[in-house]
Short mmCIF file of C-alpha atoms in Angstrom, two decimals:
data_model
loop_
_atom_site.label_atom_id
_atom_site.label_comp_id
_atom_site.label_asym_id
_atom_site.label_seq_id
_atom_site.Cartn_x
_atom_site.Cartn_y
_atom_site.Cartn_z
CA MET A 1 25.17 -47.91 -4.85
CA TYR A 2 24.44 -49.46 -1.46
CA ALA A 3 27.31 -51.28 0.33
CA THR A 4 27.20 -54.75 0.94
CA ARG A 5 27.28 -56.04 4.54
CA ASN A 6 28.19 -59.00 6.62
CA ALA A 7 25.42 -61.61 6.30
CA THR A 8 26.14 -62.77 9.97
CA SER A 9 24.32 -59.65 11.26
CA GLY A 10 20.94 -61.05 9.82
CA PRO A 11 18.33 -63.11 11.27
CA PRO A 12 18.80 -66.73 12.82
CA GLY A 13 19.34 -69.33 10.03
CA ARG A 14 21.13 -66.82 7.54
CA ASN A 15 24.02 -68.45 5.55
CA THR A 16 27.16 -67.40 7.53
CA LYS A 17 29.34 -66.52 4.42
CA ASP A 18 30.50 -63.10 4.63
CA VAL A 19 28.81 -61.14 1.53
CA SER A 20 31.51 -58.48 1.27
CA VAL A 21 34.26 -61.38 1.04
CA ILE A 22 32.28 -63.05 -1.80
CA ALA A 23 31.95 -59.75 -3.49
CA ASP A 24 35.77 -59.37 -3.31
CA GLN A 25 36.10 -62.77 -4.92
CA ILE A 26 33.79 -61.80 -7.86
CA ALA A 27 35.88 -58.65 -8.24
CA LYS A 28 38.91 -60.72 -8.53
CA LEU A 29 37.45 -62.74 -11.10
CA THR A 30 36.51 -59.81 -13.35
CA LYS A 31 40.03 -58.68 -13.42
CA LEU A 32 41.45 -61.82 -14.77
CA LYS A 33 42.83 -61.67 -18.35
CA GLY A 34 39.89 -61.09 -20.71
CA GLY A 35 37.62 -61.00 -17.70
CA ALA A 36 35.17 -63.45 -16.44
CA SER A 37 32.11 -64.40 -18.24
CA ALA A 38 28.49 -64.29 -16.50
CA ASP A 39 28.49 -68.09 -16.36
CA ILE A 40 31.71 -68.23 -14.53
CA ILE A 41 30.51 -65.76 -12.12
CA GLU A 42 27.22 -67.39 -11.68
CA PHE A 43 28.94 -70.79 -10.98
CA HIS A 44 31.23 -69.32 -8.58
CA LEU A 45 28.32 -67.74 -6.69
CA LYS A 46 26.44 -70.96 -6.52
CA SER A 47 29.48 -72.97 -5.49
CA VAL A 48 30.39 -70.58 -2.50
CA VAL A 49 26.72 -69.32 -1.58
CA PRO A 50 24.16 -71.94 -1.72
CA ALA A 51 20.67 -70.69 -1.01
CA LEU A 52 21.46 -67.20 0.16
CA PRO A 53 18.45 -65.26 1.84
CA ALA A 54 16.69 -63.14 -0.92
CA LEU A 55 18.16 -59.67 0.42
CA ASP A 56 21.67 -60.92 0.44
CA GLN A 57 21.15 -62.62 -2.91
CA TRP A 58 20.09 -59.01 -4.28
CA ARG A 59 23.01 -57.34 -2.69
CA LEU A 60 25.32 -59.94 -4.46
CA ASP A 61 23.46 -59.65 -7.74
CA ARG A 62 23.96 -55.82 -7.57
CA THR A 63 27.69 -56.16 -6.97
CA VAL A 64 28.07 -58.40 -10.11
CA THR A 65 25.99 -56.06 -12.16
CA MET A 66 27.03 -52.66 -10.92
CA THR A 67 29.17 -52.06 -14.13
CA GLU A 68 26.28 -53.70 -16.26
CA THR A 69 22.98 -52.39 -17.59
CA LYS A 70 20.05 -53.34 -15.21
CA PRO A 71 17.74 -56.05 -16.71
CA LEU A 72 14.71 -54.69 -18.09
CA PRO A 73 11.41 -55.23 -16.00
CA LEU A 74 8.77 -57.75 -17.42
CA ASN A 75 6.57 -56.97 -20.35
CA ILE A 76 9.01 -54.53 -22.02
CA ASN A 77 9.71 -54.55 -25.80
CA LYS A 78 13.03 -53.19 -26.80
CA ILE A 79 13.34 -52.03 -30.34
CA ILE A 80 16.53 -50.87 -32.01
CA LYS A 81 16.10 -48.80 -35.23
CA ASN A 82 18.97 -47.84 -37.41
CA THR A 83 18.62 -44.30 -38.77
CA LYS A 84 21.05 -41.87 -40.42
CA ARG A 85 22.24 -40.51 -36.91
CA GLY A 86 22.93 -44.16 -35.82
CA PRO A 87 20.81 -46.60 -33.87
CA ILE A 88 18.06 -45.38 -31.71
CA THR A 89 16.58 -47.48 -28.94
CA TYR A 90 12.61 -47.42 -28.26
CA TYR A 91 10.96 -49.06 -25.55
CA TYR A 92 7.27 -50.26 -25.47
CA HIS A 93 4.97 -51.85 -22.89
CA ARG A 94 4.20 -55.43 -24.48
CA ALA A 95 0.74 -55.57 -23.34
CA THR A 96 -0.64 -51.98 -23.91
CA LYS A 97 1.60 -51.21 -26.92
CA LYS A 98 2.28 -47.62 -25.29
CA ARG A 99 5.76 -46.20 -25.75
CA LEU A 100 7.68 -45.62 -22.75
CA PRO A 101 10.45 -42.99 -21.91
CA ASP A 102 13.88 -43.50 -23.49
CA ASP A 103 15.89 -43.96 -20.27
CA PRO A 104 14.94 -47.52 -18.71
CA GLU A 105 16.93 -46.48 -15.40
CA SER A 106 15.14 -43.30 -14.83
CA ALA A 107 12.25 -42.58 -12.26
CA THR A 108 10.13 -41.27 -15.18
CA PHE A 109 10.51 -44.46 -17.14
CA MET A 110 9.53 -46.58 -13.85
CA LEU A 111 6.54 -44.16 -13.26
CA ALA A 112 5.37 -44.83 -16.91
CA TYR A 113 5.91 -48.50 -16.59
CA ALA A 114 3.83 -48.80 -13.37
CA ARG A 115 1.12 -46.96 -14.90
CA GLU A 116 0.83 -49.21 -17.79
CA GLN A 117 1.21 -52.41 -15.57
CA ALA A 118 -1.84 -51.24 -13.28
CA THR A 119 -3.89 -51.42 -16.46
CA CYS A 120 -3.20 -54.98 -16.91
CA ALA A 121 -4.19 -58.00 -15.11
CA PRO A 122 -1.99 -58.49 -11.82
CA ASP A 123 1.27 -60.50 -12.61
CA LYS A 124 2.53 -63.26 -10.22
CA SER A 125 6.18 -61.95 -10.71
CA ASP A 126 7.88 -61.12 -7.45
CA THR A 127 9.82 -58.09 -8.70
CA MET A 128 9.56 -54.67 -6.95
CA PRO A 129 8.06 -52.81 -10.12
CA MET A 130 5.10 -55.44 -10.03
CA LEU A 131 4.49 -54.74 -6.49
CA VAL A 132 4.52 -50.99 -7.22
CA SER A 133 2.02 -51.62 -10.21
CA ARG A 134 -0.46 -53.61 -8.22
CA TYR A 135 -0.50 -51.03 -5.38
CA MET A 136 -1.03 -48.27 -7.74
CA GLY A 137 -3.90 -50.15 -9.46
CA SER A 138 -5.53 -50.99 -6.02
CA PRO A 139 -8.78 -49.25 -4.90
CA GLU A 140 -6.69 -48.18 -1.76
CA TYR A 141 -4.47 -46.15 -3.94
CA GLN A 142 -7.14 -44.94 -6.24
CA GLY A 143 -9.23 -43.56 -3.29
CA LEU A 144 -6.40 -41.37 -2.04
CA ALA A 145 -6.75 -37.52 -2.65
CA GLN A 146 -5.22 -36.29 -5.91
CA SER A 147 -2.51 -34.29 -4.25
CA THR A 148 -1.65 -37.40 -2.18
CA LYS A 149 -1.46 -39.61 -5.14
CA ARG A 150 0.76 -37.00 -6.93
CA SER A 151 3.20 -36.97 -3.99
CA TYR A 152 3.20 -41.09 -3.77
CA GLU A 153 3.70 -41.35 -7.52
CA LYS A 154 6.83 -39.16 -7.52
CA HIS A 155 8.48 -41.02 -4.59
CA ILE A 156 7.29 -44.53 -5.29
CA SER A 157 8.65 -44.24 -8.96
CA ASN A 158 11.90 -43.31 -7.65
CA PHE A 159 11.83 -46.35 -5.12
CA ALA A 160 10.78 -48.66 -8.13
CA ALA A 161 13.77 -47.22 -10.21
CA THR A 162 16.18 -47.77 -7.35
CA PHE A 163 15.06 -51.27 -6.34
CA THR A 164 13.81 -52.47 -9.60
CA ASP A 165 15.60 -55.75 -9.34
CA MET A 166 14.95 -56.35 -5.83
CA PRO A 167 12.61 -59.55 -4.97
CA VAL A 168 9.57 -58.44 -2.98
CA ILE A 169 10.17 -61.34 -0.60
CA ALA A 170 13.43 -59.38 0.29
CA LEU A 171 11.04 -56.76 2.16
CA GLU A 172 10.32 -59.54 4.73
CA ASP A 173 14.00 -59.53 5.81
CA PRO A 174 14.52 -57.37 8.93
CA GLN A 175 17.96 -56.16 7.50
CA VAL A 176 15.97 -54.42 4.49
CA ARG A 177 15.05 -51.73 6.77
CA ILE A 178 18.65 -50.54 6.49
CA GLU A 179 18.44 -50.30 2.73
CA LEU A 180 15.20 -48.39 2.79
CA LEU A 181 16.46 -45.97 5.52
CA GLU A 182 19.70 -45.23 3.44
CA TRP A 183 17.31 -44.64 0.28
CA ARG A 184 15.38 -42.13 2.42
CA ASP A 185 18.53 -40.62 3.64
CA GLN A 186 19.40 -39.23 0.13
CA PHE A 187 16.53 -36.64 0.56
CA ALA A 188 17.82 -35.83 4.24
CA SER A 189 18.74 -32.36 3.27
CA ASN A 190 14.97 -31.53 3.23
CA PRO A 191 13.74 -33.84 6.11
CA ARG A 192 9.94 -33.27 5.27
CA THR A 193 10.64 -34.65 1.70
CA ALA A 194 12.48 -37.56 3.25
CA ASP A 195 9.68 -38.35 5.43
CA LEU A 196 7.08 -38.04 2.62
CA ALA A 197 9.30 -40.40 0.55
CA LEU A 198 9.40 -43.10 3.23
CA ALA A 199 5.68 -42.65 3.98
CA SER A 200 4.51 -43.44 0.50
CA VAL A 201 6.67 -46.62 0.54
CA SER A 202 5.47 -47.39 3.92
CA ALA A 203 1.74 -47.13 2.75
CA MET A 204 2.65 -49.65 -0.04
CA ILE A 205 4.24 -52.12 2.18
CA GLY A 206 1.18 -51.78 4.59
CA TRP A 207 -1.00 -52.51 1.68
CA ALA A 208 1.06 -55.48 0.78
CA VAL A 209 0.68 -56.78 4.35
CA ASP A 210 -2.98 -56.42 4.42
CA ARG A 211 -3.19 -58.35 1.16
CA ARG A 212 -0.97 -61.02 2.46
CA ILE A 213 1.46 -60.52 -0.11
CA LEU A 214 3.94 -59.73 2.93
CA GLN A 215 3.87 -61.00 6.37
CA PHE A 216 6.19 -58.21 7.99
CA HIS A 217 6.19 -54.55 7.79
CA ALA A 218 9.87 -53.37 7.44
CA LEU A 219 9.03 -49.78 8.12
CA LYS A 220 6.71 -50.03 11.13
CA GLY A 221 7.83 -47.49 13.91
CA VAL A 222 10.33 -45.64 11.90
CA LYS A 223 10.80 -42.13 13.33
CA LYS A 224 10.27 -38.86 11.41
CA LEU A 225 13.26 -36.71 10.51
CA HIS A 226 11.00 -33.59 10.23
CA LYS A 227 10.24 -32.10 13.64
CA ALA A 228 8.22 -29.06 13.66
CA ASP A 229 5.48 -27.55 16.00
CA ARG A 230 3.68 -24.90 14.28
CA SER A 231 0.94 -24.54 16.90
CA GLU A 232 2.06 -21.08 17.75
CA ILE A 233 2.48 -19.97 14.21
CA ILE A 234 -0.69 -18.00 13.20
CA TRP A 235 -1.40 -15.21 10.70
CA GLU A 236 -1.88 -12.22 12.85
CA GLN A 237 -4.39 -9.71 11.93
CA GLU A 238 -2.08 -6.84 11.04
CA ILE A 239 -0.25 -9.11 8.42
CA LEU A 240 -3.38 -10.72 7.08
CA SER A 241 -5.06 -7.22 6.64
CA ARG A 242 -1.84 -6.05 4.85
CA PHE A 243 -1.95 -9.02 2.58
CA ILE A 244 -5.74 -8.55 1.52
CA LYS A 245 -5.02 -4.95 0.87
CA LEU A 246 -1.70 -5.35 -1.08
CA ALA A 247 -1.64 -8.66 -2.83
CA PRO A 248 -3.10 -9.02 -6.34
CA LYS A 249 -6.91 -9.48 -5.75
CA HIS A 250 -7.11 -12.89 -7.36
CA ILE A 251 -4.42 -14.05 -4.81
CA ALA A 252 -5.83 -12.15 -1.95
CA ALA A 253 -9.34 -13.61 -2.40
CA VAL A 254 -7.98 -17.14 -1.89
CA VAL A 255 -6.19 -16.14 1.29
CA LEU A 256 -9.20 -14.57 2.56
CA PHE A 257 -11.70 -17.60 1.94
CA ALA A 258 -8.91 -20.00 3.59
CA ALA A 259 -8.74 -17.57 6.58
CA TYR A 260 -12.56 -17.26 7.27
CA THR A 261 -13.62 -20.92 6.42
CA GLY A 262 -10.92 -22.76 8.00
CA GLN A 263 -10.62 -25.22 4.95
CA ARG A 264 -7.67 -26.69 3.25
CA GLN A 265 -6.31 -25.02 0.08
CA SER A 266 -7.42 -27.53 -2.45
CA ASP A 267 -11.07 -27.23 -1.18
CA VAL A 268 -11.15 -23.51 -1.27
CA LEU A 269 -9.79 -23.44 -4.83
CA GLU A 270 -12.60 -25.77 -5.87
CA LEU A 271 -15.57 -23.84 -4.19
CA LYS A 272 -18.11 -23.15 -6.84
CA TRP A 273 -21.14 -20.52 -6.84
CA GLU A 274 -23.52 -23.56 -6.64
CA HIS A 275 -22.08 -24.33 -3.21
CA ILE A 276 -23.51 -21.04 -1.83
CA THR A 277 -26.99 -21.78 -0.44
CA ASP A 278 -30.02 -19.37 0.37
CA ASP A 279 -29.26 -19.91 4.14
CA LYS A 280 -25.91 -18.17 3.81
CA LYS A 281 -23.89 -21.34 3.92
CA ILE A 282 -21.14 -22.63 1.79
CA ARG A 283 -22.03 -26.49 1.39
CA LEU A 284 -19.07 -28.39 -0.08
CA LYS A 285 -17.54 -31.96 -0.18
CA ILE A 286 -14.12 -32.05 1.81
CA SER A 287 -11.57 -33.71 -0.56
CA LYS A 288 -9.66 -35.60 1.76
CA SER A 289 -12.57 -37.33 3.62
CA GLY A 290 -15.25 -37.09 1.13
CA LYS A 291 -17.71 -35.91 3.63
CA ARG A 292 -20.34 -33.24 3.02
CA HIS A 293 -19.91 -30.26 5.15
CA ALA A 294 -21.46 -26.86 5.71
CA VAL A 295 -19.66 -23.54 6.58
CA THR A 296 -21.82 -20.50 7.54
CA ILE A 297 -20.44 -17.54 5.71
CA HIS A 298 -18.50 -14.90 7.74
CA SER A 299 -19.41 -11.31 7.08
CA SER A 300 -15.95 -10.75 5.55
CA LEU A 301 -16.64 -13.16 2.98
CA ALA A 302 -20.19 -12.00 2.41
CA GLU A 303 -18.93 -8.52 1.29
CA TRP A 304 -16.52 -10.14 -1.23
CA LEU A 305 -19.24 -12.42 -2.46
CA LYS A 306 -21.20 -9.46 -3.55
CA HIS A 307 -18.46 -8.26 -5.85
CA LEU A 308 -16.37 -11.34 -7.19
CA PRO A 309 -16.87 -11.91 -10.71
CA ARG A 310 -19.07 -14.74 -12.47
CA TYR A 311 -17.95 -15.96 -15.80
CA ASN A 312 -19.67 -17.51 -18.88
CA GLU A 313 -18.29 -21.24 -18.90
CA THR A 314 -19.04 -21.27 -22.44
CA LYS A 315 -17.03 -18.30 -23.32
CA TYR A 316 -14.20 -19.04 -21.04
CA LYS A 317 -12.94 -22.50 -21.51
CA ARG A 318 -10.71 -22.74 -18.42
CA TYR A 319 -13.44 -21.55 -16.13
CA ASN A 320 -15.81 -24.25 -14.56
CA GLY A 321 -17.89 -22.35 -12.18
CA THR A 322 -15.39 -21.73 -9.24
CA ILE A 323 -15.92 -18.62 -6.92
CA LEU A 324 -12.28 -17.91 -6.97
CA THR A 325 -10.49 -17.38 -10.21
CA THR A 326 -7.08 -16.42 -11.73
CA SER A 327 -6.23 -12.94 -13.50
CA LYS A 328 -7.16 -14.55 -16.75
CA LYS A 329 -10.72 -15.44 -15.98
CA GLY A 330 -9.83 -19.10 -15.47
CA SER A 331 -10.48 -21.57 -12.56
CA TRP A 332 -7.25 -22.34 -10.48
CA THR A 333 -5.27 -25.44 -10.43
CA ALA A 334 -3.51 -26.33 -7.40
CA ASP A 335 -0.17 -25.85 -9.10
CA GLY A 336 -1.14 -22.70 -10.59
CA PHE A 337 -2.15 -21.01 -7.34
CA ARG A 338 1.02 -22.38 -5.62
CA ALA A 339 3.05 -20.68 -8.40
CA SER A 340 1.29 -17.51 -8.19
CA TYR A 341 1.50 -17.53 -4.39
CA ASN A 342 5.11 -18.25 -4.26
CA LYS A 343 5.81 -15.61 -6.94
CA PHE A 344 4.35 -13.15 -4.86
CA LEU A 345 6.37 -14.08 -1.89
CA ALA A 346 9.35 -14.10 -3.88
CA LEU A 347 9.16 -10.16 -4.11
CA GLU A 348 11.23 -10.21 -0.76
CA LYS A 349 14.36 -11.15 -2.76
CA TYR A 350 13.80 -8.58 -5.59
CA ASP A 351 16.36 -5.86 -6.37
CA ASP A 352 15.23 -2.35 -7.39
CA ASP A 353 15.15 -3.08 -11.03
CA GLU A 354 13.18 -6.16 -10.60
CA LEU A 355 10.66 -4.21 -8.45
CA GLN A 356 10.16 -1.59 -11.14
CA VAL A 357 9.32 -4.45 -13.67
CA TYR A 358 6.82 -5.98 -11.21
CA ALA A 359 5.22 -2.50 -10.71
CA LEU A 360 4.96 -2.14 -14.44
CA GLU A 361 3.50 -5.61 -15.17
CA ASN A 362 0.92 -5.22 -12.32
CA ASP A 363 0.03 -1.73 -13.09
CA ILE A 364 0.73 -0.42 -9.65
CA SER A 365 2.99 2.25 -8.20
CA ILE A 366 6.44 1.58 -7.10
CA ASP A 367 5.46 2.65 -3.70
CA HIS A 368 2.83 -0.31 -3.59
CA ALA A 369 5.30 -2.61 -5.04
CA ARG A 370 7.73 -1.61 -2.07
CA GLU A 371 4.95 -2.24 0.49
CA CYS A 372 4.33 -5.62 -1.09
CA GLN A 373 8.00 -6.49 -0.81
CA ASN A 374 8.04 -5.39 2.86
CA LEU A 375 4.88 -7.60 3.51
CA ALA A 376 6.69 -10.46 1.75
CA LYS A 377 9.68 -9.93 4.06
CA ASP A 378 7.53 -9.96 7.23
CA ILE A 379 5.71 -13.34 6.18
CA LYS A 380 9.24 -14.80 5.43
CA LYS A 381 10.46 -13.40 8.77
CA SER A 382 7.33 -14.99 10.59
CA GLU A 383 7.92 -18.37 8.96
CA LEU A 384 4.08 -18.23 7.71
CA HIS A 385 2.92 -20.86 5.35
CA PHE A 386 -0.47 -20.69 3.65
CA HIS A 387 -1.75 -23.73 5.53
CA ASP A 388 -1.20 -21.86 8.80
CA LEU A 389 -4.47 -19.96 7.70
CA ARG A 390 -6.29 -23.09 8.99
CA GLY A 391 -4.74 -23.15 12.53
CA THR A 392 -5.39 -19.40 12.50
CA ALA A 393 -8.97 -19.87 12.06
CA VAL A 394 -9.08 -22.49 14.85
CA THR A 395 -7.33 -20.05 17.08
CA LYS A 396 -9.76 -17.34 16.28
CA LEU A 397 -12.56 -19.43 17.05
CA ALA A 398 -11.22 -20.36 20.30
CA ASP A 399 -10.52 -16.79 21.01
CA ALA A 400 -14.18 -16.04 20.42
CA GLY A 401 -15.25 -18.66 23.01
CA ALA A 402 -16.40 -21.41 20.60
CA THR A 403 -16.48 -24.87 21.99
CA ASN A 404 -14.56 -28.00 20.62
CA SER A 405 -17.60 -29.16 18.85
CA GLU A 406 -18.38 -25.60 17.44
CA ILE A 407 -14.84 -25.42 16.22
CA ALA A 408 -14.98 -28.83 14.62
CA ALA A 409 -18.38 -27.82 12.87
CA VAL A 410 -16.44 -25.06 11.19
CA THR A 411 -13.36 -26.76 10.17
CA GLY A 412 -15.12 -30.15 9.08
CA HIS A 413 -13.25 -32.31 11.54
CA SER A 414 -14.83 -35.09 13.60
CA LEU A 415 -15.57 -34.68 17.35
CA GLU A 416 -13.24 -37.70 17.94
CA THR A 417 -10.27 -35.92 16.75
CA VAL A 418 -10.86 -32.38 17.62
CA ASP A 419 -8.81 -32.27 20.80
CA LYS A 420 -5.81 -33.54 18.77
CA ILE A 421 -6.34 -30.88 16.25
CA LEU A 422 -6.58 -28.00 18.80
CA LYS A 423 -3.22 -29.32 20.01
CA LYS A 424 -1.68 -28.99 16.70
CA TYR A 425 -3.27 -25.65 15.71
CA MET A 426 -4.58 -23.64 18.51
CA LYS A 427 -2.20 -20.80 19.90
CA PRO A 428 -2.98 -19.92 23.45
CA THR A 429 -3.45 -16.07 23.39
CA GLU A 430 -3.62 -13.28 25.92
CA ARG A 431 -7.32 -12.87 25.03
CA GLN A 432 -8.10 -16.55 26.04
CA GLY A 433 -6.13 -16.06 29.15
CA GLU A 434 -8.21 -12.82 29.89
CA ALA A 435 -11.41 -14.56 29.30
CA ALA A 436 -10.43 -17.56 31.48
CA MET A 437 -9.63 -15.40 34.30
CA LYS A 438 -12.94 -13.40 34.02
CA LYS A 439 -14.69 -16.75 34.13
CA TRP A 440 -12.65 -17.85 37.19
CA GLN A 441 -13.59 -14.45 38.91
CA ASP A 442 -17.24 -14.59 38.12
CA SER A 443 -17.51 -18.07 39.23
CA GLU A 444 -15.94 -17.71 42.68
CA GLN A 445 -16.86 -14.02 43.80
CA VAL A 446 -14.64 -14.11 46.79
CA ILE A 447 -12.76 -10.96 47.88
CA TYR A 448 -10.00 -11.38 50.45
CA ALA A 449 -9.54 -8.40 52.89
CA CYS A 450 -5.74 -7.17 52.46
CA PRO A 451 -4.05 -6.62 55.87
CA TYR A 452 -1.55 -4.14 54.52
CA LYS A 453 -2.13 -0.64 54.91
CA PRO A 454 -0.91 2.16 52.59
CA GLU A 455 2.36 3.91 54.09
#
């Protein structure tokens, strides 16, 4: 529950009544013998606070109803059925007739509600769930990558559940920025998650501004909590070689393809045999930009492509023609690979008994399992992430003397942004320094006579 604040801190023209004082008056009313009815409280509000701004009115409403059940969003049917175990409440979407989750105050309920609302004609209501449903049904939202939509759904549904009764117009009050930042701060123990949560809401508000639903972007210019420079974190050849050698082959193959194509994990997992062309290139569609792209096959990949299995799509229902597959002869899902990859890295925490079980399950020797554990510990110590493989590819290309345009041609970025990408991903190496010095020496060809004589 967010604390109410002094209304005098708001923009010019705001009612000068102190919201916290009014809240105290309401609290006193509720302590009267027998309590105060909703009508009495409403009369009191109108008598002492004529025409409060939307944000202050919302704060007061939350003070009055903080011990009551939140009102249901529009288009919800509430049905109570008497059973032998007692009354059971069911919730249905009035327009689509779909049943919703049982807890109307949960984030899961709000997400399900927003999905159903998105299939209906836009509503003129000014509540926050309506704004969420319109945004999630918009072409801008539907055009996002699946991974982005999954992240946005999670955080926007939490936002809708928290601010379900806040009017949309309250987002135009500059003071609402404080409320939104406090909502973000509940995730502050994980700064990256907090930033993602706020970014999803910021994207929705930006969409509303573009559509002239709002005139003001309350989150414009908010600084991120997560600050990390991973430009110097790359997969050194020694660790990469050990991973390819020791990790389960179905996981090692994904890491190898990411390392030698410079593509994102999602695009690597979706590579299909039909993407391999006779001119020894992988031709794919980049999921994030939607652009067609070609990557010349590195010799390290060419050898693996000769031996990677191809399965019959009719026989194996979970296989859809991808190059990289699971241990059960199916195509990877993003969540499936993430779970398998993290499970391998979790070996660093295994005790001897757990390591024995891992060795038996994977039909490997205990010595092999211990090598895997040491590898997982080294990866943990080096703070390596899977997506650092993309930066590793950029660094290796720069090491080999590739130009900016050549690097962009491999990774799939536009020439206009390649300089920014290199600043983020490229780690200056000794090899680059040696190459640069050699170029300098070759271009100058000047030798200065040294006046010092050997003693």
